[in-house]
Coordinates of C-alpha atoms in Angstrom, one line a residue:
Chain W
X1 CA 138.6 133.2 125.3
X2 CA 136.4 130.9 123.3
X3 CA 138.0 129.4 120.2
X4 CA 136.5 130.3 116.8
X5 CA 137.0 126.8 115.5
X6 CA 137.9 123.8 117.6
X7 CA 138.3 120.4 116.0
X8 CA 139.1 117.3 118.2
X9 CA 139.9 113.8 117.0
X10 CA 138.1 114.2 113.7
X11 CA 138.0 111.0 111.7
X12 CA 136.2 110.3 108.5
X13 CA 136.2 107.5 106.0
X14 CA 134.3 106.9 102.8
X15 CA 133.0 103.5 101.6
X16 CA 135.0 101.9 98.7
X17 CA 133.4 101.6 95.3
X18 CA 131.6 98.3 96.1
X19 CA 131.0 99.3 99.7
X20 CA 133.0 96.4 101.0
X21 CA 135.4 98.4 103.1
X22 CA 135.9 102.0 104.4
X23 CA 138.7 104.1 103.1
X24 CA 140.0 106.5 105.8
X25 CA 140.3 110.1 104.6
X26 CA 140.8 111.9 107.9
X27 CA 142.8 110.1 110.6
X28 CA 142.4 112.2 113.7
X29 CA 142.6 115.9 113.1
X30 CA 143.0 118.3 116.0
X31 CA 143.2 122.0 115.6
X32 CA 142.2 125.2 117.2
X33 CA 141.7 128.6 115.5
X34 CA 141.6 131.6 117.8
X35 CA 139.3 134.5 117.1
X36 CA 140.8 137.1 114.8
X37 CA 143.3 134.8 113.2
X38 CA 143.9 134.0 109.5
X39 CA 144.4 130.3 109.6
X40 CA 145.9 128.5 106.6
X41 CA 145.0 124.9 106.0
X42 CA 147.6 123.6 103.6
X43 CA 147.8 120.3 101.8
X44 CA 148.2 118.7 98.5
X45 CA 145.1 117.7 96.5
X46 CA 143.3 114.8 98.1
X47 CA 144.9 115.3 101.6
X48 CA 141.5 115.8 103.2
X49 CA 141.1 119.6 103.3
X50 CA 137.6 119.8 101.7
X51 CA 136.4 116.8 103.7
X52 CA 137.5 118.6 106.9
X53 CA 135.6 121.7 105.8
X54 CA 132.5 119.7 104.8
X55 CA 132.5 118.1 108.3
X56 CA 132.7 121.6 109.8
X57 CA 129.6 122.7 107.8
X58 CA 127.5 119.6 108.6
X59 CA 127.5 118.4 104.9
X60 CA 129.3 115.3 106.0
X61 CA 129.0 113.3 109.3
X62 CA 132.3 112.6 111.0
X63 CA 132.9 109.0 112.0
X64 CA 134.5 110.2 115.2
X65 CA 135.5 113.4 116.9
X66 CA 133.8 116.7 117.4
X67 CA 133.8 120.2 116.0
X68 CA 132.9 123.4 117.7
X69 CA 132.3 126.6 116.0
X70 CA 132.3 129.6 118.3
X71 CA 131.6 127.2 121.1
X72 CA 128.6 125.6 119.4
X73 CA 128.4 122.0 118.1
X74 CA 128.9 122.2 114.3
X75 CA 125.8 120.0 113.8
X76 CA 123.6 122.7 115.3
X77 CA 121.9 125.1 112.9
X78 CA 122.9 128.0 115.3
X79 CA 126.6 127.3 114.6
X80 CA 126.0 128.1 110.9
X81 CA 124.3 131.5 111.6
X82 CA 127.7 133.1 112.2
X83 CA 129.6 131.3 109.5
X84 CA 130.3 132.4 106.0
X85 CA 131.4 129.8 103.5
X86 CA 133.0 130.0 100.0
X87 CA 133.1 126.6 98.3
X88 CA 135.8 125.5 96.1
X89 CA 135.2 126.5 92.4
X90 CA 131.9 128.0 93.4
X91 CA 129.0 127.5 91.1
X92 CA 125.9 129.5 91.4
X93 CA 122.5 129.5 89.7
X94 CA 123.4 130.8 86.2
X95 CA 120.0 132.3 85.7
X96 CA 120.3 134.6 88.8
X97 CA 122.0 138.0 88.7
X98 CA 124.6 138.7 91.3
X99 CA 122.1 140.9 93.2
X100 CA 119.5 138.2 93.2
X101 CA 122.0 135.6 94.5
X102 CA 122.8 137.9 97.4
X103 CA 119.2 138.6 98.1
X104 CA 118.4 134.9 98.1
X105 CA 121.3 134.3 100.5
X106 CA 120.0 137.0 102.8
X107 CA 116.5 135.4 102.8
X108 CA 118.1 132.1 103.8
X109 CA 119.4 133.9 106.9
X110 CA 115.9 135.3 107.5
X111 CA 117.0 138.9 107.1
X112 CA 114.4 141.6 106.8
X113 CA 114.0 143.3 103.4
X114 CA 115.6 146.5 104.6
X115 CA 118.5 144.8 106.2
X116 CA 118.9 142.7 103.1
X117 CA 119.1 145.7 100.9
X118 CA 121.6 147.4 103.1
X119 CA 123.9 144.4 103.5
X120 CA 123.7 143.5 99.8
X121 CA 124.9 146.9 98.9
X122 CA 127.7 146.8 101.5
X123 CA 129.1 143.5 100.4
X124 CA 128.8 144.4 96.7
X125 CA 131.1 147.4 97.5
X126 CA 133.3 145.4 99.7
X127 CA 134.1 142.8 97.0
X128 CA 134.3 145.3 94.2
X129 CA 131.2 144.3 92.3
X130 CA 129.2 147.5 92.9
X131 CA 127.9 148.6 89.5
X132 CA 128.0 145.1 88.1
X133 CA 125.3 143.5 90.3
X134 CA 122.8 143.1 87.5
X135 CA 125.1 140.7 85.6
X136 CA 123.7 137.2 85.3
X137 CA 126.0 134.7 87.0
X138 CA 126.1 132.6 83.9
X139 CA 127.8 135.5 82.2
X140 CA 130.4 136.2 84.9
X141 CA 134.1 135.6 84.5
X142 CA 135.9 133.3 86.9
X143 CA 137.1 136.3 89.0
X144 CA 133.7 137.8 89.2
X145 CA 132.2 134.4 90.3
X146 CA 134.8 134.2 93.0
X147 CA 133.9 137.7 94.2
X148 CA 130.2 136.9 94.1
X149 CA 130.9 133.8 96.1
X150 CA 132.8 135.8 98.7
X151 CA 130.0 138.3 98.7
X152 CA 127.4 135.6 99.4
X153 CA 129.6 134.3 102.2
X154 CA 129.7 137.8 103.8
X155 CA 126.0 138.8 103.5
X156 CA 125.0 138.0 107.1
X157 CA 128.3 139.6 108.4
X158 CA 129.7 136.3 109.7
X159 CA 132.2 136.1 112.5
X160 CA 134.0 133.2 111.0
X161 CA 134.7 132.7 107.3
X162 CA 135.6 129.4 105.8
X163 CA 137.1 129.6 102.3
X164 CA 137.9 126.5 100.4
X165 CA 140.7 127.1 97.9
X166 CA 139.7 130.8 97.4
X167 CA 142.7 131.5 95.2
X168 CA 142.2 128.8 92.7
X169 CA 141.8 130.1 89.2
X170 CA 142.5 133.8 90.0
X171 CA 145.0 135.9 88.1
X172 CA 147.7 137.8 90.0
X173 CA 145.6 140.9 90.3
X174 CA 142.7 138.9 91.6
X175 CA 144.9 137.2 94.1
X176 CA 146.2 140.5 95.4
X177 CA 142.7 141.9 95.7
X178 CA 141.4 138.8 97.5
X179 CA 144.4 138.9 99.9
X180 CA 143.8 142.6 100.7
X181 CA 140.1 141.8 101.3
X182 CA 140.9 138.9 103.6
X183 CA 143.4 141.1 105.5
X184 CA 140.8 143.9 105.9
X185 CA 138.3 141.3 107.2
X186 CA 140.9 140.2 109.7
X187 CA 141.4 143.8 110.8
X188 CA 137.7 144.1 111.4
X189 CA 137.9 141.2 113.8
X190 CA 136.8 138.3 111.7
X191 CA 138.4 134.9 111.8
X192 CA 139.3 133.4 108.5
X193 CA 140.0 129.8 107.9
X194 CA 141.2 129.0 104.4
X195 CA 142.5 126.0 102.6
X196 CA 145.0 126.1 99.8
X197 CA 147.6 124.1 98.1
X198 CA 149.3 127.3 97.0
X199 CA 152.1 128.2 99.4
X200 CA 152.8 131.7 98.3
X201 CA 149.3 132.9 99.2
X202 CA 149.8 131.5 102.7
X203 CA 153.2 133.1 103.4
X204 CA 151.9 136.5 102.6
X205 CA 149.0 136.5 105.0
X206 CA 148.4 133.7 107.5
X207 CA 149.0 133.8 111.2
X208 CA 149.0 130.1 111.7
X209 CA 149.3 127.2 109.4
X210 CA 148.3 123.5 109.6
X211 CA 149.8 121.2 107.0
X212 CA 147.6 118.2 106.3
X213 CA 148.9 115.2 104.4
X214 CA 147.1 112.0 103.8
X215 CA 144.4 112.8 106.4
X216 CA 146.9 113.7 109.2
X217 CA 148.2 117.1 110.5
X218 CA 151.9 116.9 110.1
X219 CA 152.8 120.4 111.2
X220 CA 150.8 123.1 113.0
X221 CA 151.9 126.4 114.4
X222 CA 152.7 130.1 113.8
X223 CA 154.1 130.7 110.4
X224 CA 157.1 132.4 112.0
X225 CA 157.8 129.5 114.3
X226 CA 157.5 126.9 111.5
X227 CA 159.8 128.8 109.3
X228 CA 162.4 130.2 111.7
X229 CA 162.8 127.0 113.6
X230 CA 164.2 125.5 110.5
X231 CA 167.4 127.0 109.1
X232 CA 168.3 125.0 106.0
X233 CA 171.9 126.0 105.7
X234 CA 174.3 129.0 106.0
X235 CA 176.0 131.0 103.3
X236 CA 179.4 132.5 104.1
X237 CA 180.5 135.3 101.9
X238 CA 184.3 135.6 101.8
X239 CA 186.4 138.5 100.5
X240 CA 190.1 139.0 99.9
X241 CA 190.9 135.4 98.9
X242 CA 191.8 134.6 95.4
X243 CA 190.6 131.4 93.8
X244 CA 193.8 129.4 94.2
X245 CA 194.3 130.3 97.8
X246 CA 190.7 129.5 98.5
X247 CA 191.0 126.1 96.9
X248 CA 194.2 125.4 99.0
X249 CA 192.4 126.3 102.2
X250 CA 189.4 124.0 101.3
X251 CA 187.1 127.0 100.8
X252 CA 185.4 125.9 97.6
X253 CA 182.3 127.7 96.6
X254 CA 180.6 129.8 94.0
X255 CA 182.7 132.8 92.8
X256 CA 180.9 136.0 92.3
X257 CA 183.1 139.1 91.4
X258 CA 185.8 139.0 94.0
X259 CA 183.8 137.1 96.5
X260 CA 183.4 133.4 97.2
X261 CA 180.1 132.2 98.5
X262 CA 180.4 129.0 100.5
X263 CA 177.5 126.8 101.5
X264 CA 177.9 125.4 105.0
X265 CA 175.5 122.9 106.6
X266 CA 176.1 123.2 110.4
X267 CA 177.2 125.9 112.9
X268 CA 180.3 123.8 113.8
X269 CA 181.3 123.8 110.2
X270 CA 180.7 127.6 110.1
X271 CA 183.3 128.0 112.8
X272 CA 185.9 125.9 111.1
X273 CA 185.4 127.7 107.8
X274 CA 185.9 131.0 109.5
X275 CA 189.3 129.8 110.9
X276 CA 190.3 128.6 107.4
X277 CA 189.4 132.0 105.9
X278 CA 191.5 133.8 108.6
X279 CA 194.4 131.4 107.9
X280 CA 194.7 132.7 104.3
X281 CA 194.1 136.4 105.5
X282 CA 190.7 136.5 104.1
X283 CA 187.7 138.4 105.5
X284 CA 184.1 137.3 106.2
X285 CA 181.8 139.8 104.5
X286 CA 178.6 138.2 105.6
X287 CA 177.0 135.1 107.1
X288 CA 173.5 134.4 105.9
X289 CA 171.3 131.7 107.5
X290 CA 169.1 130.4 104.7
X291 CA 165.8 129.5 106.2
X292 CA 163.3 127.0 105.0
X293 CA 160.4 128.4 103.1
X294 CA 157.0 127.0 103.6
X295 CA 157.5 125.2 100.4
X296 CA 160.6 123.4 101.6
X297 CA 158.7 122.3 104.7
X298 CA 155.8 121.2 102.7
X299 CA 157.9 119.3 100.1
X300 CA 159.8 117.6 102.9
X301 CA 156.6 116.4 104.5
X302 CA 155.0 115.3 101.3
X303 CA 158.2 113.4 100.4
X304 CA 158.2 111.4 103.7
Chain K
X1 CA 110.3 132.1 105.3
X2 CA 113.4 130.1 104.4
X3 CA 111.2 127.5 102.7
X4 CA 109.6 130.3 100.7
X5 CA 113.1 131.6 99.8
X6 CA 114.1 128.2 98.4
X7 CA 110.6 127.8 96.7
X8 CA 110.9 131.2 95.1
X9 CA 114.4 130.4 93.8
X10 CA 113.3 127.0 92.4
X11 CA 110.4 128.6 90.7
X12 CA 112.6 131.3 89.2
X13 CA 115.0 128.7 87.9
X14 CA 112.2 126.7 86.4
X15 CA 110.6 129.7 84.6
X16 CA 114.0 131.0 83.3
X17 CA 114.7 127.5 82.1
X18 CA 113.3 125.5 79.2
X19 CA 109.9 124.4 80.8
X20 CA 108.1 127.3 79.1
X21 CA 109.5 126.4 75.7
X22 CA 107.9 123.1 76.2
X23 CA 104.6 124.8 77.0
X24 CA 104.8 126.9 73.9
X25 CA 105.4 123.8 71.9
X26 CA 102.4 122.3 73.5
X27 CA 100.3 125.2 72.7
X28 CA 101.1 125.0 69.0
X29 CA 100.9 121.2 68.9
X30 CA 97.5 121.3 70.6
X31 CA 96.1 124.1 68.5
X32 CA 97.0 122.2 65.3
X33 CA 96.4 118.6 66.2
X34 CA 92.9 118.9 67.8
X35 CA 91.6 121.0 65.0
X36 CA 93.0 118.5 62.5
X37 CA 91.6 115.5 64.4
X38 CA 88.2 117.1 64.7
X39 CA 88.1 117.7 61.0
X40 CA 88.8 114.1 60.3
X41 CA 86.4 112.6 62.7
X42 CA 82.7 112.3 62.6
X43 CA 80.5 113.2 65.4
X44 CA 80.6 115.9 68.1
X45 CA 83.4 118.3 67.2
X46 CA 83.5 119.8 70.7
X47 CA 83.9 116.4 72.3
X48 CA 86.8 115.5 70.0
X49 CA 88.5 118.8 70.6
X50 CA 88.1 118.3 74.4
X51 CA 89.3 114.8 74.3
X52 CA 92.4 115.4 72.3
X53 CA 93.1 118.7 74.1
X54 CA 92.8 117.3 77.6
X55 CA 94.9 114.2 76.6
X56 CA 97.7 116.5 75.3
X57 CA 97.6 118.6 78.4
X58 CA 97.8 115.5 80.5
X59 CA 100.8 114.2 78.6
X60 CA 102.7 117.5 78.5
X61 CA 102.1 118.4 82.1
X62 CA 103.3 114.9 83.3
X63 CA 106.5 115.4 81.2
X64 CA 107.0 118.8 82.8
X65 CA 106.5 117.4 86.3
X66 CA 108.9 114.5 85.8
X67 CA 111.7 116.4 84.1
X68 CA 111.7 119.6 86.1
X69 CA 111.4 117.6 89.3
X70 CA 114.4 115.5 88.6
X71 CA 116.4 118.1 86.8
X72 CA 116.1 120.8 89.5
X73 CA 117.0 118.6 92.5
X74 CA 119.7 116.7 90.7
X75 CA 121.3 119.9 89.4
X76 CA 121.4 121.4 92.8
X77 CA 123.5 118.4 94.0
X78 CA 125.6 117.9 90.8
X79 CA 126.5 121.6 90.4
X80 CA 127.0 121.8 94.2
X81 CA 124.7 124.8 94.7
X82 CA 123.3 122.7 97.5
X83 CA 126.5 123.4 99.5
X84 CA 125.6 127.0 99.5
X85 CA 122.2 126.4 100.8
X86 CA 122.9 123.7 103.4
X87 CA 126.0 125.5 104.8
X88 CA 123.5 128.2 105.9
X89 CA 121.2 127.6 108.9
X90 CA 118.8 125.5 106.8
X91 CA 117.5 122.1 107.7
X92 CA 117.2 119.4 105.1
X93 CA 113.5 119.3 105.9
X94 CA 113.3 123.0 104.9
X95 CA 115.3 122.3 101.8
X96 CA 113.0 119.4 100.6
X97 CA 109.8 121.4 101.4
X98 CA 111.2 124.5 99.7
X99 CA 112.0 122.5 96.6
X100 CA 108.6 120.9 96.6
X101 CA 106.8 124.2 97.1
X102 CA 108.7 125.8 94.2
X103 CA 108.0 122.8 91.9
X104 CA 104.3 122.8 92.9
X105 CA 104.2 126.5 92.1
X106 CA 105.9 125.9 88.7
X107 CA 103.4 123.2 87.9
X108 CA 100.5 125.3 88.9
X109 CA 101.6 128.1 86.6
X110 CA 102.3 125.6 83.8
X111 CA 99.0 123.9 84.1
X112 CA 97.1 127.2 84.5
X113 CA 98.6 128.5 81.3
X114 CA 97.8 125.3 79.4
X115 CA 94.2 125.4 80.8
X116 CA 93.8 129.0 79.8
X117 CA 95.0 128.2 76.2
X118 CA 92.7 125.2 76.2
X119 CA 89.6 127.2 77.2
X120 CA 90.5 130.0 74.8
X121 CA 90.9 127.6 71.9
X122 CA 87.7 125.7 72.8
X123 CA 85.8 129.0 72.9
X124 CA 87.1 130.3 69.6
X125 CA 86.5 127.0 67.8
X126 CA 83.1 126.0 69.3
X127 CA 81.8 129.1 70.9
X128 CA 81.3 127.3 74.1
X129 CA 83.0 127.1 77.5
X130 CA 83.2 123.7 79.3
X131 CA 83.5 124.4 83.0
X132 CA 83.4 120.7 83.8
X133 CA 87.0 120.6 82.5
X134 CA 88.1 122.4 85.7
X135 CA 87.4 119.2 87.6
X136 CA 89.8 117.4 85.3
X137 CA 92.5 120.1 85.8
X138 CA 92.1 120.0 89.6
X139 CA 92.6 116.3 89.8
X140 CA 95.4 116.4 87.2
X141 CA 97.2 118.9 89.4
X142 CA 97.1 116.5 92.4
X143 CA 98.5 113.8 90.1
X144 CA 101.3 116.1 89.1
X145 CA 102.1 116.8 92.7
X146 CA 102.4 113.0 93.3
X147 CA 104.7 112.7 90.3
X148 CA 106.9 115.6 91.5
X149 CA 107.1 114.0 95.0
X150 CA 108.1 110.7 93.4
X151 CA 110.8 112.4 91.4
X152 CA 112.0 114.2 94.6
X153 CA 112.2 110.8 96.4
X154 CA 114.2 109.3 93.6
X155 CA 116.6 112.2 93.0
X156 CA 117.3 112.3 96.7
X157 CA 119.4 109.2 96.3
X158 CA 119.8 108.4 92.6
X159 CA 121.1 109.8 89.3
X160 CA 118.8 111.7 87.0
X161 CA 118.6 109.0 84.3
X162 CA 117.7 106.3 86.8
X163 CA 115.3 108.7 88.6
X164 CA 113.6 109.5 85.3
X165 CA 113.3 105.7 84.5
X166 CA 111.9 105.0 88.0
X167 CA 109.5 107.9 87.9
X168 CA 108.2 107.1 84.4
X169 CA 107.9 103.4 85.3
X170 CA 105.9 104.2 88.4
X171 CA 103.8 106.7 86.5
X172 CA 102.9 104.0 83.9
X173 CA 102.2 101.4 86.5
X174 CA 100.2 104.0 88.4
X175 CA 97.9 104.4 85.3
X176 CA 97.0 100.7 85.2
X177 CA 97.2 99.9 88.9
X178 CA 93.5 99.0 88.9
X179 CA 94.4 95.9 86.9
X180 CA 96.2 94.5 90.0
X181 CA 92.8 94.0 91.6
X182 CA 91.7 92.0 88.6
X183 CA 95.0 90.2 88.5
X184 CA 94.7 89.2 92.2
X185 CA 91.6 87.2 91.6
X186 CA 93.4 85.0 89.2
X187 CA 96.3 84.2 91.5
X188 CA 96.1 81.0 93.5
X189 CA 99.1 81.1 95.8
X190 CA 98.4 83.1 98.9
X191 CA 101.9 84.7 98.8
X192 CA 101.5 86.1 95.3
X193 CA 98.1 87.5 96.4
X194 CA 99.7 89.2 99.3
X195 CA 102.4 90.7 97.1
X196 CA 99.7 91.9 94.6
X197 CA 97.7 93.4 97.4
X198 CA 100.7 95.1 99.0
X199 CA 101.7 96.6 95.6
X200 CA 98.2 97.7 95.0
X201 CA 98.2 99.7 98.2
X202 CA 101.8 100.9 98.0
X203 CA 102.1 102.1 94.4
X204 CA 100.5 105.3 93.4
X205 CA 97.0 104.7 92.0
X206 CA 97.0 107.5 89.4
X207 CA 93.9 106.2 87.7
X208 CA 91.9 107.8 90.5
X209 CA 92.8 111.2 89.1
X210 CA 91.9 110.6 85.5
X211 CA 88.3 111.8 84.9
X212 CA 88.8 112.8 81.3
X213 CA 86.2 110.4 79.9
X214 CA 83.6 111.4 82.5
X215 CA 84.3 115.1 81.8
X216 CA 84.2 114.8 78.0
X217 CA 81.2 112.4 77.9
X218 CA 79.4 114.4 80.6
X219 CA 79.0 111.3 82.7
X220 CA 78.1 111.6 86.4
X221 CA 81.0 112.4 88.8
X222 CA 80.1 112.0 92.5
X223 CA 81.5 114.5 95.0
X224 CA 82.4 111.6 97.2
X225 CA 84.7 110.1 94.5
X226 CA 86.4 113.5 93.9
X227 CA 86.9 114.1 97.6
X228 CA 88.3 110.6 98.1
X229 CA 90.7 111.1 95.2
X230 CA 91.9 114.5 96.6
X231 CA 92.4 113.0 100.1
X232 CA 94.3 110.0 98.7
X233 CA 96.5 112.5 96.8
X234 CA 97.3 114.6 99.8
X235 CA 98.1 111.6 102.0
X236 CA 100.3 110.1 99.3
X237 CA 102.2 113.3 98.7
X238 CA 102.8 113.7 102.4
X239 CA 104.1 110.2 102.7
X240 CA 106.5 110.6 99.7
X241 CA 107.8 113.9 101.1
X242 CA 108.4 112.3 104.5
X243 CA 110.3 109.6 102.7
X244 CA 112.3 112.1 100.7
X245 CA 113.3 114.0 103.9
X246 CA 114.3 110.8 105.7
X247 CA 116.5 109.7 102.8
X248 CA 117.9 113.2 102.3
X249 CA 118.8 113.5 106.0
X250 CA 120.9 110.4 105.8
X251 CA 122.6 111.5 102.6
X252 CA 126.2 112.7 102.8
X253 CA 127.2 115.4 100.4
X254 CA 130.5 114.4 99.0

């Protein structure tokens, strides 16, 4: 099956202030997004997320590498026909109403008046702005602007959606609503590529994640793989051993009620601890592998 | 179709903006000042009214052309609304032409309203209607299109303040470009003469469009001269727009 987004060897640099040298921003990005996926593009500020997205949209010219969107070269106009884009901190013409903005967007796609009217109504309902479409964008709250931005990205019913930091500035309710909307778009077969530096939002919805740091992809894979591959440590919950006996057997840990919770780093150590527990007639109540969260992985890579 | 969508949006932004306040200010300014001047001066009251009125219209419309041109293009880049447009299937050529068409339409509406005010005021004050002024307005419109195209070229690569300075400078030079021909005859070095000649042909010769004196004084205006001015304007605008598109195509939108 044709990939929704395919980036190969993408490199991009910007000239320095006096133009004497080039500062590399992207140092060889490779990634593939399959159709129907929600793909998270995670990285700290300044890692190159927005630059990658701008290269995908033809706003910037890559130094090297190529990008294909639904099999078409990203420089071709045709590739943008099936693409919806929500910029970071979207700003729209203040003097337009939400409906006018969507109408304008429809015109840019060459939609007929009837089609435009139908789609504008559909997306207004989809993003929850129905009934508020006559509000001037200059008078909209941050959350409404974000929805209006999403609505304009959806007007032509795109197959691929690119969202740059869609969660930034949204309150918890807004985040939940946006997440639900993105999930419903996925269920209707759309591909969603979104960048974020907020991990929580990723963990709750993405199929695959790429972590970009300093212009390089440091991890890429299914969210489950990334997380389950990495058990951070184990916790042994021990019962029936009092504090003194536990100390004697070298089972130091956190006491909670009648239990001791022991942090163990490796599987070998787990086995030796179990033997120690048995030697003082104690009982293992539970063994919990504590997995890495995306945040741990992220912080580890950032710290390198 | 897409060019028209951008043009329509540009026009809408302009008319919902401050341009028309400026026009209103002009109306009041004109109504008071020309009446005042005509009371102070001796001679033909109608000629004085026309002279002051057309000069004010010239001044205000040039201001509108420079500042809307620069403001609307720069804002599009600065506020990043351009990302929304160029991430759609729109070429940069379509974008530049759309912006230009929208600005041209804005200037047409602005100039037409000023002209209407002018004719109304002239008729009320002197009881006569001076159709010759239409020639002045026609040529002024072409001049405004050149100024707008200049501001489009500058704002395609520069900041608004610099663009305004460049545009105003070229506008002022354009008004006195005819002196370059005089100047040339006084230069002795061949190189300086080449430079003067090159500048004379490269810079916009806006004096070609100023027929205020001929219109007010009822001097003869040949059809050939008007046609030549119009043709010059069209070619000049086309060249500037081509330049704007070339620069804009190379521009990266960081």
